[in-house]
Coordinates of C-alpha atoms and ligand atoms in Angstrom, one line a residue:
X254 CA -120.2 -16.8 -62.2
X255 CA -124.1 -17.7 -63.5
X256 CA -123.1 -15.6 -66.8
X257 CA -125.4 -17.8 -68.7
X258 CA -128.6 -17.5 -66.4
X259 CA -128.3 -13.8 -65.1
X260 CA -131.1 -11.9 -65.5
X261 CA -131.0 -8.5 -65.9
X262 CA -132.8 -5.8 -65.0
X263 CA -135.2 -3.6 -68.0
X264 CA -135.9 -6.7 -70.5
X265 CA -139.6 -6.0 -70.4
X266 CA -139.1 -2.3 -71.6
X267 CA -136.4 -2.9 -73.8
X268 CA -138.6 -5.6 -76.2
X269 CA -141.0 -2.9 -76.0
X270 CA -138.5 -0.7 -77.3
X271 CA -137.5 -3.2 -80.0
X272 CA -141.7 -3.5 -80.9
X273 CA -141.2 0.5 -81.8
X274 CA -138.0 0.3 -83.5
X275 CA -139.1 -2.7 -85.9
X276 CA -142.3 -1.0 -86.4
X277 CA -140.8 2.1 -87.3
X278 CA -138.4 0.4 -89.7
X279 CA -141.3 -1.8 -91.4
X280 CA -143.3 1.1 -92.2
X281 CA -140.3 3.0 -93.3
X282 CA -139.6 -0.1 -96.0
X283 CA -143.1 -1.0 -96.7
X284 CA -142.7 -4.1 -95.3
X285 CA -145.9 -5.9 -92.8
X286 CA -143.7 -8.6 -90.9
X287 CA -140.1 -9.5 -90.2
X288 CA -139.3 -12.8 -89.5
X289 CA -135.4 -13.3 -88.0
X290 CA -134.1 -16.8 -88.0
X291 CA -131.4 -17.9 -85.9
X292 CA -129.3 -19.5 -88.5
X293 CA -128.7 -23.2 -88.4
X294 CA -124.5 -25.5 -87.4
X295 CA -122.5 -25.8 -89.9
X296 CA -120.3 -29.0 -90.5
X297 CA -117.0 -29.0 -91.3
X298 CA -116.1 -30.3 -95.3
X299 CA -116.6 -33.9 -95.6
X300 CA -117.3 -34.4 -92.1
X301 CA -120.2 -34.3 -89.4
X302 CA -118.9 -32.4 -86.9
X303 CA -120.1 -28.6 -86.7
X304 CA -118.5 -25.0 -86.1
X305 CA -119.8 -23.9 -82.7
X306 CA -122.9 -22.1 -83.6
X307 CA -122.9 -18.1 -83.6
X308 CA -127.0 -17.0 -83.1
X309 CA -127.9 -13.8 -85.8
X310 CA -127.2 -11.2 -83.7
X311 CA -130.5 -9.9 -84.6
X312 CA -132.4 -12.6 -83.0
X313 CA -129.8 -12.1 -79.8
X314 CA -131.3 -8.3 -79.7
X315 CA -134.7 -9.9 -79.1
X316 CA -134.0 -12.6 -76.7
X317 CA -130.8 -14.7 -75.4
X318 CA -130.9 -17.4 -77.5
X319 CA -127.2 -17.8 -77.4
X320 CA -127.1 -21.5 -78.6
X321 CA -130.5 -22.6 -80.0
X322 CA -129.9 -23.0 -83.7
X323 CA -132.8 -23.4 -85.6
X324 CA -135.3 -21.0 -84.0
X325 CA -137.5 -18.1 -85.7
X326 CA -139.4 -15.1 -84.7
X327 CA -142.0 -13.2 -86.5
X328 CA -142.6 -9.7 -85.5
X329 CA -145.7 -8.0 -86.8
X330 CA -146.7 -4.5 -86.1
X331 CA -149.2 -4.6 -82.7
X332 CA -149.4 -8.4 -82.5
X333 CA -146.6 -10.4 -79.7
X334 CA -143.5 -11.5 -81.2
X335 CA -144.3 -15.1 -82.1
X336 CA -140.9 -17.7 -81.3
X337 CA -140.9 -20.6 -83.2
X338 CA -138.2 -22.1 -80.5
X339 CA -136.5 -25.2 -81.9
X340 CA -136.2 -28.3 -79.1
X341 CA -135.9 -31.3 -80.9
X342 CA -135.9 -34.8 -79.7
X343 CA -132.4 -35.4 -80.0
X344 CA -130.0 -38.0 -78.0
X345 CA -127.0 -37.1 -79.8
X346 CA -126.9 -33.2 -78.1
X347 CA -128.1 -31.6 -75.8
X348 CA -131.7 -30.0 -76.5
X349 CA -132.4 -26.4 -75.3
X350 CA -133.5 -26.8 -72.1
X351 CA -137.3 -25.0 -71.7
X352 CA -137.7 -21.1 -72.2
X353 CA -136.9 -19.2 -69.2
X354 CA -140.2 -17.0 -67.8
X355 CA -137.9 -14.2 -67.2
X356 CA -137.5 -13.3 -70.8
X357 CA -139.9 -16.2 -72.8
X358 CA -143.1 -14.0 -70.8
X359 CA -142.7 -11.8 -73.7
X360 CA -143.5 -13.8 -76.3
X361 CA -145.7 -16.4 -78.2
X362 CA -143.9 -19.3 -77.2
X363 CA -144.2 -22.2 -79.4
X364 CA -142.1 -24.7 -78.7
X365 CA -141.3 -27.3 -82.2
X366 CA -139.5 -29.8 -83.0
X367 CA -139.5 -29.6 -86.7
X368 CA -135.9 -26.9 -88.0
X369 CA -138.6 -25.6 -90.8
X370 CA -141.7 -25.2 -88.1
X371 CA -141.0 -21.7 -89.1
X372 CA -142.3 -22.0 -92.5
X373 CA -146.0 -22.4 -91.9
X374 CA -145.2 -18.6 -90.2
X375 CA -147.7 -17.0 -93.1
X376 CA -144.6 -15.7 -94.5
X377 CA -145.8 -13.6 -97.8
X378 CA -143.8 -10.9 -100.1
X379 CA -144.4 -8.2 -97.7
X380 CA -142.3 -10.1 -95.4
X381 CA -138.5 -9.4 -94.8
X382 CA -136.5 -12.5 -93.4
X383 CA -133.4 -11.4 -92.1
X384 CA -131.0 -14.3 -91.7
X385 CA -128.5 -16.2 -93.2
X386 CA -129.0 -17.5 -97.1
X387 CA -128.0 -21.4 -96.3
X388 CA -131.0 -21.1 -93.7
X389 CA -133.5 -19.2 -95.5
X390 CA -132.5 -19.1 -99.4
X391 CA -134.6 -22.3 -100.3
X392 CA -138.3 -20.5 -98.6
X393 CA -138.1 -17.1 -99.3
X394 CA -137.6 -14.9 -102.5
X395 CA -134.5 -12.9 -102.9
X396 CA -135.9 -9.8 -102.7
X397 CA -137.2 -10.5 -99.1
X398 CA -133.9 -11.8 -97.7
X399 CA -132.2 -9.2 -95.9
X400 CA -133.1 -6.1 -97.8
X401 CA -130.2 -4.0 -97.5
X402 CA -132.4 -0.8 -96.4
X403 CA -134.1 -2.2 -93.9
X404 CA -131.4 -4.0 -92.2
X405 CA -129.2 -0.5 -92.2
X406 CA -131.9 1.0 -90.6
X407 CA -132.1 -1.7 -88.1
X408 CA -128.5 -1.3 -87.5
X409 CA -128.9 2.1 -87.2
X410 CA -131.4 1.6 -84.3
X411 CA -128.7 -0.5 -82.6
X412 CA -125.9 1.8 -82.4
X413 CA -128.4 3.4 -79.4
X414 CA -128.7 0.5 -76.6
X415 CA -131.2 0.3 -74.1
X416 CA -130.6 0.1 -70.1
X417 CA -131.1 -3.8 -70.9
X418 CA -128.5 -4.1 -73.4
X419 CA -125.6 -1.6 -70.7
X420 CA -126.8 -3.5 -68.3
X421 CA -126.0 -6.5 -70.0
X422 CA -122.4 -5.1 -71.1
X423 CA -121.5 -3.5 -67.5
X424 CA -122.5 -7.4 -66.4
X425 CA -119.7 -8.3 -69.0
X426 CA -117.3 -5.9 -68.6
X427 CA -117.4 -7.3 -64.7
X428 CA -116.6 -10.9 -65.6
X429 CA -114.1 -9.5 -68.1
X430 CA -112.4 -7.8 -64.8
X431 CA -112.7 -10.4 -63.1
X432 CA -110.8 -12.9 -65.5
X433 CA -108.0 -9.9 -66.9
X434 CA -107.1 -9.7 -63.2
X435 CA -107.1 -14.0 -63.3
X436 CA -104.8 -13.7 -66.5
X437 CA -102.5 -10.7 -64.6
X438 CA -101.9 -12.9 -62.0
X439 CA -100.7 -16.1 -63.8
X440 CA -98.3 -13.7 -65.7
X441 CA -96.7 -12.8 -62.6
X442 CA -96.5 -16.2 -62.0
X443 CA -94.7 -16.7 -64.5
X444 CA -97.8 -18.6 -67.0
X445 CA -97.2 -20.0 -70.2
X446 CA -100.0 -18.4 -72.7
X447 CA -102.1 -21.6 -73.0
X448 CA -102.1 -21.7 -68.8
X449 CA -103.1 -17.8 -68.8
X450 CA -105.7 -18.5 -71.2
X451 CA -107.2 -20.7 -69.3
X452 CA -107.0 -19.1 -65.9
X453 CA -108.6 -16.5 -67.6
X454 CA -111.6 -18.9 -69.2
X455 CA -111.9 -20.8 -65.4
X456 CA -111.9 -17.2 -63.9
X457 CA -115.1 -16.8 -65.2
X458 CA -116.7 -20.2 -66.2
X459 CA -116.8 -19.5 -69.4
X460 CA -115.4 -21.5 -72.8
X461 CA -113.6 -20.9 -75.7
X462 CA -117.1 -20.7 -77.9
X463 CA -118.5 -18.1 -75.4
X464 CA -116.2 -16.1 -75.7
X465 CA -117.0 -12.8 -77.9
X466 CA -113.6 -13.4 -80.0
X467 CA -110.7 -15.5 -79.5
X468 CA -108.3 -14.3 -77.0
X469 CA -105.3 -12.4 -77.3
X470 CA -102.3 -13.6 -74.6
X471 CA -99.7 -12.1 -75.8
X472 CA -96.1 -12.3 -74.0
X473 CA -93.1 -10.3 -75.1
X474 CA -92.9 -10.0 -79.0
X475 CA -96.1 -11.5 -79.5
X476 CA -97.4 -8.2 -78.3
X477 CA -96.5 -7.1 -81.3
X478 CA -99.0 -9.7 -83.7
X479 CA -102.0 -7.4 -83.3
X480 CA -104.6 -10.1 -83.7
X481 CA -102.2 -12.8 -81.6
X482 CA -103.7 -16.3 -81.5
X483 CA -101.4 -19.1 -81.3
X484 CA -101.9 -19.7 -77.2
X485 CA -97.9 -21.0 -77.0
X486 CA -97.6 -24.0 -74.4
X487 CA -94.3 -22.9 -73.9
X488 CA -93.2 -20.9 -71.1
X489 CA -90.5 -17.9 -72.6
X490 CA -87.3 -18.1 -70.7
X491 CA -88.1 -14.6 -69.9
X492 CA -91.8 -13.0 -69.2
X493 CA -91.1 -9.4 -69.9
X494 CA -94.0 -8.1 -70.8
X495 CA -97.8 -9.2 -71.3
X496 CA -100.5 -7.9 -73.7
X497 CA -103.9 -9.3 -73.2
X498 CA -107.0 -8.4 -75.2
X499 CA -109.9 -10.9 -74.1
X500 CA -114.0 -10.4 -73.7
X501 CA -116.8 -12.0 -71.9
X502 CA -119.8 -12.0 -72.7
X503 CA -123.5 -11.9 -71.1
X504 CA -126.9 -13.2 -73.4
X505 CA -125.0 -12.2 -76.3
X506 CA -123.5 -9.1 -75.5
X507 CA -120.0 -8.7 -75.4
X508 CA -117.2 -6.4 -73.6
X509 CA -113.7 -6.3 -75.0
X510 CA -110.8 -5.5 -73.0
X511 CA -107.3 -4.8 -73.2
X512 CA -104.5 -4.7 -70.9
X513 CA -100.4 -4.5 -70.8
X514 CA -98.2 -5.0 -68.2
X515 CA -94.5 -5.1 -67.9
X516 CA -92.5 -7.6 -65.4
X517 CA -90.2 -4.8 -64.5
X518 CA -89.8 -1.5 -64.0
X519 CA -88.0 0.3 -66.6
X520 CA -88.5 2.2 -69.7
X521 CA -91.3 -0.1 -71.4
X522 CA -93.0 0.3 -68.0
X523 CA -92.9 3.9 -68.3
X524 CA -94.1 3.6 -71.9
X525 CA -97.4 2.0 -70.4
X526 CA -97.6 4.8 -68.1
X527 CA -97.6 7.2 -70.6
X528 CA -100.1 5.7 -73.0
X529 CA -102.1 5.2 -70.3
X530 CA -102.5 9.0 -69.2
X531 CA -102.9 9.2 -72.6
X532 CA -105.8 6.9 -73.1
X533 CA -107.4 7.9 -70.1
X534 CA -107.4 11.2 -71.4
X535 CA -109.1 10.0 -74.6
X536 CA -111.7 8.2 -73.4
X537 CA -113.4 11.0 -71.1
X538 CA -113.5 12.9 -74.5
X539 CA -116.5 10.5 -75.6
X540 CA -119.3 12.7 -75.7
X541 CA -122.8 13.0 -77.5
X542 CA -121.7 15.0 -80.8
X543 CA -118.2 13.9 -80.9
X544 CA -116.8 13.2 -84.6
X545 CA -114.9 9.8 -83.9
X546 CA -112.5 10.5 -86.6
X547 CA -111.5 13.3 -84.8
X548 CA -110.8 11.6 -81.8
X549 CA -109.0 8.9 -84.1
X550 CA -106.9 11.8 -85.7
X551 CA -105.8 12.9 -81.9
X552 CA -104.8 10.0 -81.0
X553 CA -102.6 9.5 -83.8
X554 CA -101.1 13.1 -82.4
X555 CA -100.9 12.2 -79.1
X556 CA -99.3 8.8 -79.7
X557 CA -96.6 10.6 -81.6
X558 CA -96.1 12.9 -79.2
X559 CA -95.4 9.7 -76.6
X560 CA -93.0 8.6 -79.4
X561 CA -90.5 11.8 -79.6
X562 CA -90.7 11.9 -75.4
X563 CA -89.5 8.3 -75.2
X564 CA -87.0 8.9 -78.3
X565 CA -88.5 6.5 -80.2
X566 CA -88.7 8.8 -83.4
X567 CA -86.4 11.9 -84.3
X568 CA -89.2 14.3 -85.9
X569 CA -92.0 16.9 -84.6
X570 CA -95.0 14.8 -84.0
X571 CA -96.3 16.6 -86.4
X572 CA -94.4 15.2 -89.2
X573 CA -94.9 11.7 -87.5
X574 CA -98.4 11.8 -88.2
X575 CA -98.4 13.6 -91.8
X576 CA -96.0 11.6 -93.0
X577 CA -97.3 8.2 -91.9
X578 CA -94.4 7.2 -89.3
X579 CA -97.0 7.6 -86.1
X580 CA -99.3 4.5 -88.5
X581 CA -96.0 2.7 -88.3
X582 CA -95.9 2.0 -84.6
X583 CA -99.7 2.9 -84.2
X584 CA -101.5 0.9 -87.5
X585 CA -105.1 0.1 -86.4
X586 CA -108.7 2.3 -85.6
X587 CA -108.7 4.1 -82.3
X588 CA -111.8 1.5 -81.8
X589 CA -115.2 0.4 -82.6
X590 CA -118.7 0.4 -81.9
X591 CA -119.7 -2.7 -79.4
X592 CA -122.6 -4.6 -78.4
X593 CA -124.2 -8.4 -79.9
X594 CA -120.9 -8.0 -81.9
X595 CA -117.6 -7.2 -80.8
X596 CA -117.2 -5.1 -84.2
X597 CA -120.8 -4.0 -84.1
X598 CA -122.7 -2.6 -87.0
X599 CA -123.3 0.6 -88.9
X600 CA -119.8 2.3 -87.7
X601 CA -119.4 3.3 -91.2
X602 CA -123.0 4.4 -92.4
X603 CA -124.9 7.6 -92.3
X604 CA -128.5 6.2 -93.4
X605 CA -130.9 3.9 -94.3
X606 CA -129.2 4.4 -97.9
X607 CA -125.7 3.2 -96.3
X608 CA -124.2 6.3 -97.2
X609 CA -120.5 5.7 -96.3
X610 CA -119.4 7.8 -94.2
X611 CA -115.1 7.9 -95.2
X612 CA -112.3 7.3 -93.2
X613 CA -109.6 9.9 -92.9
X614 CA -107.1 9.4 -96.1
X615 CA -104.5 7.0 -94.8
X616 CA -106.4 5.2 -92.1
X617 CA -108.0 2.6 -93.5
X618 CA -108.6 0.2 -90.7
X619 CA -111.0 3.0 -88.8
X620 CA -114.0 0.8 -87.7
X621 CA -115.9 3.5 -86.4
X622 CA -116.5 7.1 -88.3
X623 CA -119.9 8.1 -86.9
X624 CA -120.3 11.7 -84.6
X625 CA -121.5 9.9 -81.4
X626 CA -124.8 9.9 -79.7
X627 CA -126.3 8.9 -76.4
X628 CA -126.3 5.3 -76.2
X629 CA -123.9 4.5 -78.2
X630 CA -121.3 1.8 -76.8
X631 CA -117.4 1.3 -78.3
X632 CA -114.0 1.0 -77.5
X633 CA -111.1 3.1 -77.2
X634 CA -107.9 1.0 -78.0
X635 CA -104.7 3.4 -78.4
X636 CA -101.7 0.9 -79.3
X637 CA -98.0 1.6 -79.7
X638 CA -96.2 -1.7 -81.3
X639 CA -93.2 -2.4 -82.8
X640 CA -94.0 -4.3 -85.9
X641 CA -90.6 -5.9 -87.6
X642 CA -92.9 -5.6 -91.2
X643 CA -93.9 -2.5 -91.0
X644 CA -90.4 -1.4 -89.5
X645 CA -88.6 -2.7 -92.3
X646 CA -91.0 -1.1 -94.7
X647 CA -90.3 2.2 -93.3
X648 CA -86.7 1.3 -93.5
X649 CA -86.8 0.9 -96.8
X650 CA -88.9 3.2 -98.3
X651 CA -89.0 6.3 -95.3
X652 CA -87.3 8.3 -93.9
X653 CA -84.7 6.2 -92.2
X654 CA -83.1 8.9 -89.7
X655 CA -86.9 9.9 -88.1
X656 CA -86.5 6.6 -86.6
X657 CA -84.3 5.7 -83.5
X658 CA -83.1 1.9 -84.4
X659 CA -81.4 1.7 -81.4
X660 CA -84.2 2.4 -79.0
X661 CA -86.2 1.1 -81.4
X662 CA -84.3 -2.6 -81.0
X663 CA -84.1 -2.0 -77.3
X664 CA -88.1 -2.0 -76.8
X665 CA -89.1 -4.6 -79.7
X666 CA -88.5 -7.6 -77.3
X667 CA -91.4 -6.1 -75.1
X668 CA -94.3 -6.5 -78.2
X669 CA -96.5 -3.4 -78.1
X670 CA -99.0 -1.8 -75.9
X671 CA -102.7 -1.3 -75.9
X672 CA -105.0 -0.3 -74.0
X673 CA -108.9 -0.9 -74.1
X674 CA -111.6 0.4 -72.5
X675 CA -115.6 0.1 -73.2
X676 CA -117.2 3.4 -73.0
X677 CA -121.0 4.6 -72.8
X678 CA -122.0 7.9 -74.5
X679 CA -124.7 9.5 -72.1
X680 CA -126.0 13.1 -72.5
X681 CA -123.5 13.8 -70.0
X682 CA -120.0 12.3 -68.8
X683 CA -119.4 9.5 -70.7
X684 CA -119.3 6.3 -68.4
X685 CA -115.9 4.3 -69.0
X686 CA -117.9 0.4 -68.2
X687 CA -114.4 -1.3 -68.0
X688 CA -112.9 1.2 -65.7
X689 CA -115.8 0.8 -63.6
X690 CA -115.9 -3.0 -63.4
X691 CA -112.4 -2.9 -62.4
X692 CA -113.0 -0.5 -59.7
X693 CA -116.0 -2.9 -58.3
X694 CA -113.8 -5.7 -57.9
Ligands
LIG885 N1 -110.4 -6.8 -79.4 C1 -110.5 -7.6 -80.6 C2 -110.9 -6.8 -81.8 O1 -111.3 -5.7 -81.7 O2 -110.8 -7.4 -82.9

């Protein structure tokens, strides 16, 4: 699929953008430079072989410089971002093949083969390095590494992606459609998880280490492991039903996708149809202004409400979600902000202060409690499970009788359900990216 080389449309004006927004942020935090390092591989304990390498997102916001470990770049108000771009004589991997005109035009490109080229940047007190400690803790003072204002105003600034950056995702949340359709099609084939999993990664020519997170294949039960990751060679006797929840991504930018299908028709079937509607109906309520905690809130009402059609519980939905029984089938965030990170930053924050913004009592896994604004980019992931911990919590220390057992039993072979889709806030309809892509196909 090219994912690697694509270029994309608006990367002139979008670093232009990024000048504005750093320069903003420096003068806000009395700062005259900022120099972003890419972080450098990590080895294993005791041994010499390395994790894959994730850039600093920050550096990814700048250029795609998905896999070259040891690079730099200074930004100083009115002067051209200068990238120290690390391409060492090396025999035992693969250098970074030379900077591509389409985005390296923007920049002072000096190539280096020194790690700590960056050094002789004129780095003084007034300038931040944002970056991780191992990298930069030995050249820079404390106090300049990662001040914890400037980089929450720098998130800040993120939450509101440029044309480049949806461009980017929409290119994701294509190849993500591409391979979920892959993945649907090896299920009804009958797939083990490991064979899904990698119809899904050949789909789309991409690996495991490009991937935005690991993937979730999920048949039957395993549904029901919210963060599933175990890949089982084994083919079940019985493919019932299939949760997937598997990204792509495109110079760093990531979509996130989830899908669940059952083998048969029947009443989990229906259940997807339902949740569905409802999650549908969610996401065209993403809308500049929106409080995401309210939308959280309603989804916790109308998952309930799914719940007591499909006698699953025995009490008002109302009660479901007061007394905690909705969090029992329904236990995570509604969703998150996306982007260089599949949990992307400042979901939680108000200010350049980091003024938390709280969660609704008795939702503690809510990634995401901002009121929305143009630009912004998340997911919205409605789940209905059936969790054997968190049932037998309930049974133990709820209300047993607001539960049906019976239906309850009937459906728990089948895992869970969620659904996923990427949505853009525009100062209009919002645009649902996933939806989209799948549409294209
Ligand atoms: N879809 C993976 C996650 O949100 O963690």
């Amino acid at each position: 699929m090219g994912a690697r080389k694509t270029v994309i449309e608006g990367y002139k004006n979008h670093v232009a953008e990024l000048q504005r927004r750093w320069e903003r942020a420096l003068r806000a935090e009395g700062y005259d430079a900022v120099l972003i390092h890419a972080g450098s591989k990590l080895a294993s304990f005791l041994d010499d072989y390395e994790y894959p390498f994730r850039c600093n997102p920050h550096l990814l916001w700048w250029a795609p410089l998905t896999s070259q470990h040891d690079s730099a770049l200074l930004i100083r108000p009115g002067k051209r971002p200068k990238l120290f771009y690390y391409q060492p004589d090396d025999y035992w991997y693969l250098p970074p093949a030379d900077p591509a005109s389409w985005w390296a035009d923007e920049f002072e490109v000096l190539p280096v083969r020194d790690a700590d080229a960056w050094k002789q940047a004129g780095i003084n007190h007034r300038t931040a390095c944002i970056g991780d400690a191992a990298s930069l803790a030995e050249a820079v003072d404390a106090a300049q590494l990662n001040p914890q204002r400037l980089l929450n105003r720098i998130h800040l600034e993120r939450t509101r992606k440029t044309p480049y950056e949806i461009a980017c995702m929409a290119e994701a949340a294509r190849l993500g459609a591409i391979a979920h359709t892959a993945a649907e099609q090896a299920f009804r084939e009958g797939s083990s998880e490991y064979d899904i999993h990698q119809r899904y990664c050949m789909a789309i020519e991409l690996v495991d280490a490009e991937l935005p997170y690991g993937n979730i294949v999920a048949l039957n039960d395993h549904g029901a492991v919210l963060h599933y990751q175990a890949h089982e060679q084994e083919t079940p006797a019985e493919s019932r039903s299939f949760l997937i929840d598997a990204g792509a991504t495109v110079h760093g930018y990531a979509c996130d996708i989830t899908r669940t299908y059952s083998a048969r028709d029947g009443e989990f079937a229906d259940l997807i149809t339902a949740m569905d509607t409802m999650q549908r109906k969610l996401c065209t309520a993403v809308v500049e202004g929106l409080d995401y905690r309210d939308l959280h809130l309603r989804a916790h009402a109308d998952i309930a409400t799914i719940l007591k059609d499909f006698d699953i519980i025995r009490t008002s939905p109302e009660d479901a979600v007061a007394s905690g029984l909705s969090a029992v089938f329904y236990p995570h965030g509604l969703g998150h902000f996306l982007g260089l990170q599949t949990h992307d930053v400042a979901g939680l924050i108000a200010d350049a202060d980091g003024t938390p913004i709280p969660r609704p009592d008795g939702h503690p896994f809510l990634r995401l409690t901002r009121t929305l604004e143009e630009g912004n980019v998340l997911t919205i992931e409605p789940g209905l499970y059936f969790i054997e911990p968190l049932l037998r919590q309930w049974r133990e220390t709820g209300d047993v009788a607001a539960i049906n057992w019976e239906k309850v039993d009937s459906l728990a072979p089948y895992g869970g359900i969620r659904i996923e889709d990427n949505m853009l806030v525009t100062g209009g309809e919002p645009r649902n990216l996933t939806r989209e892509a799948f549409a294209s196909l």
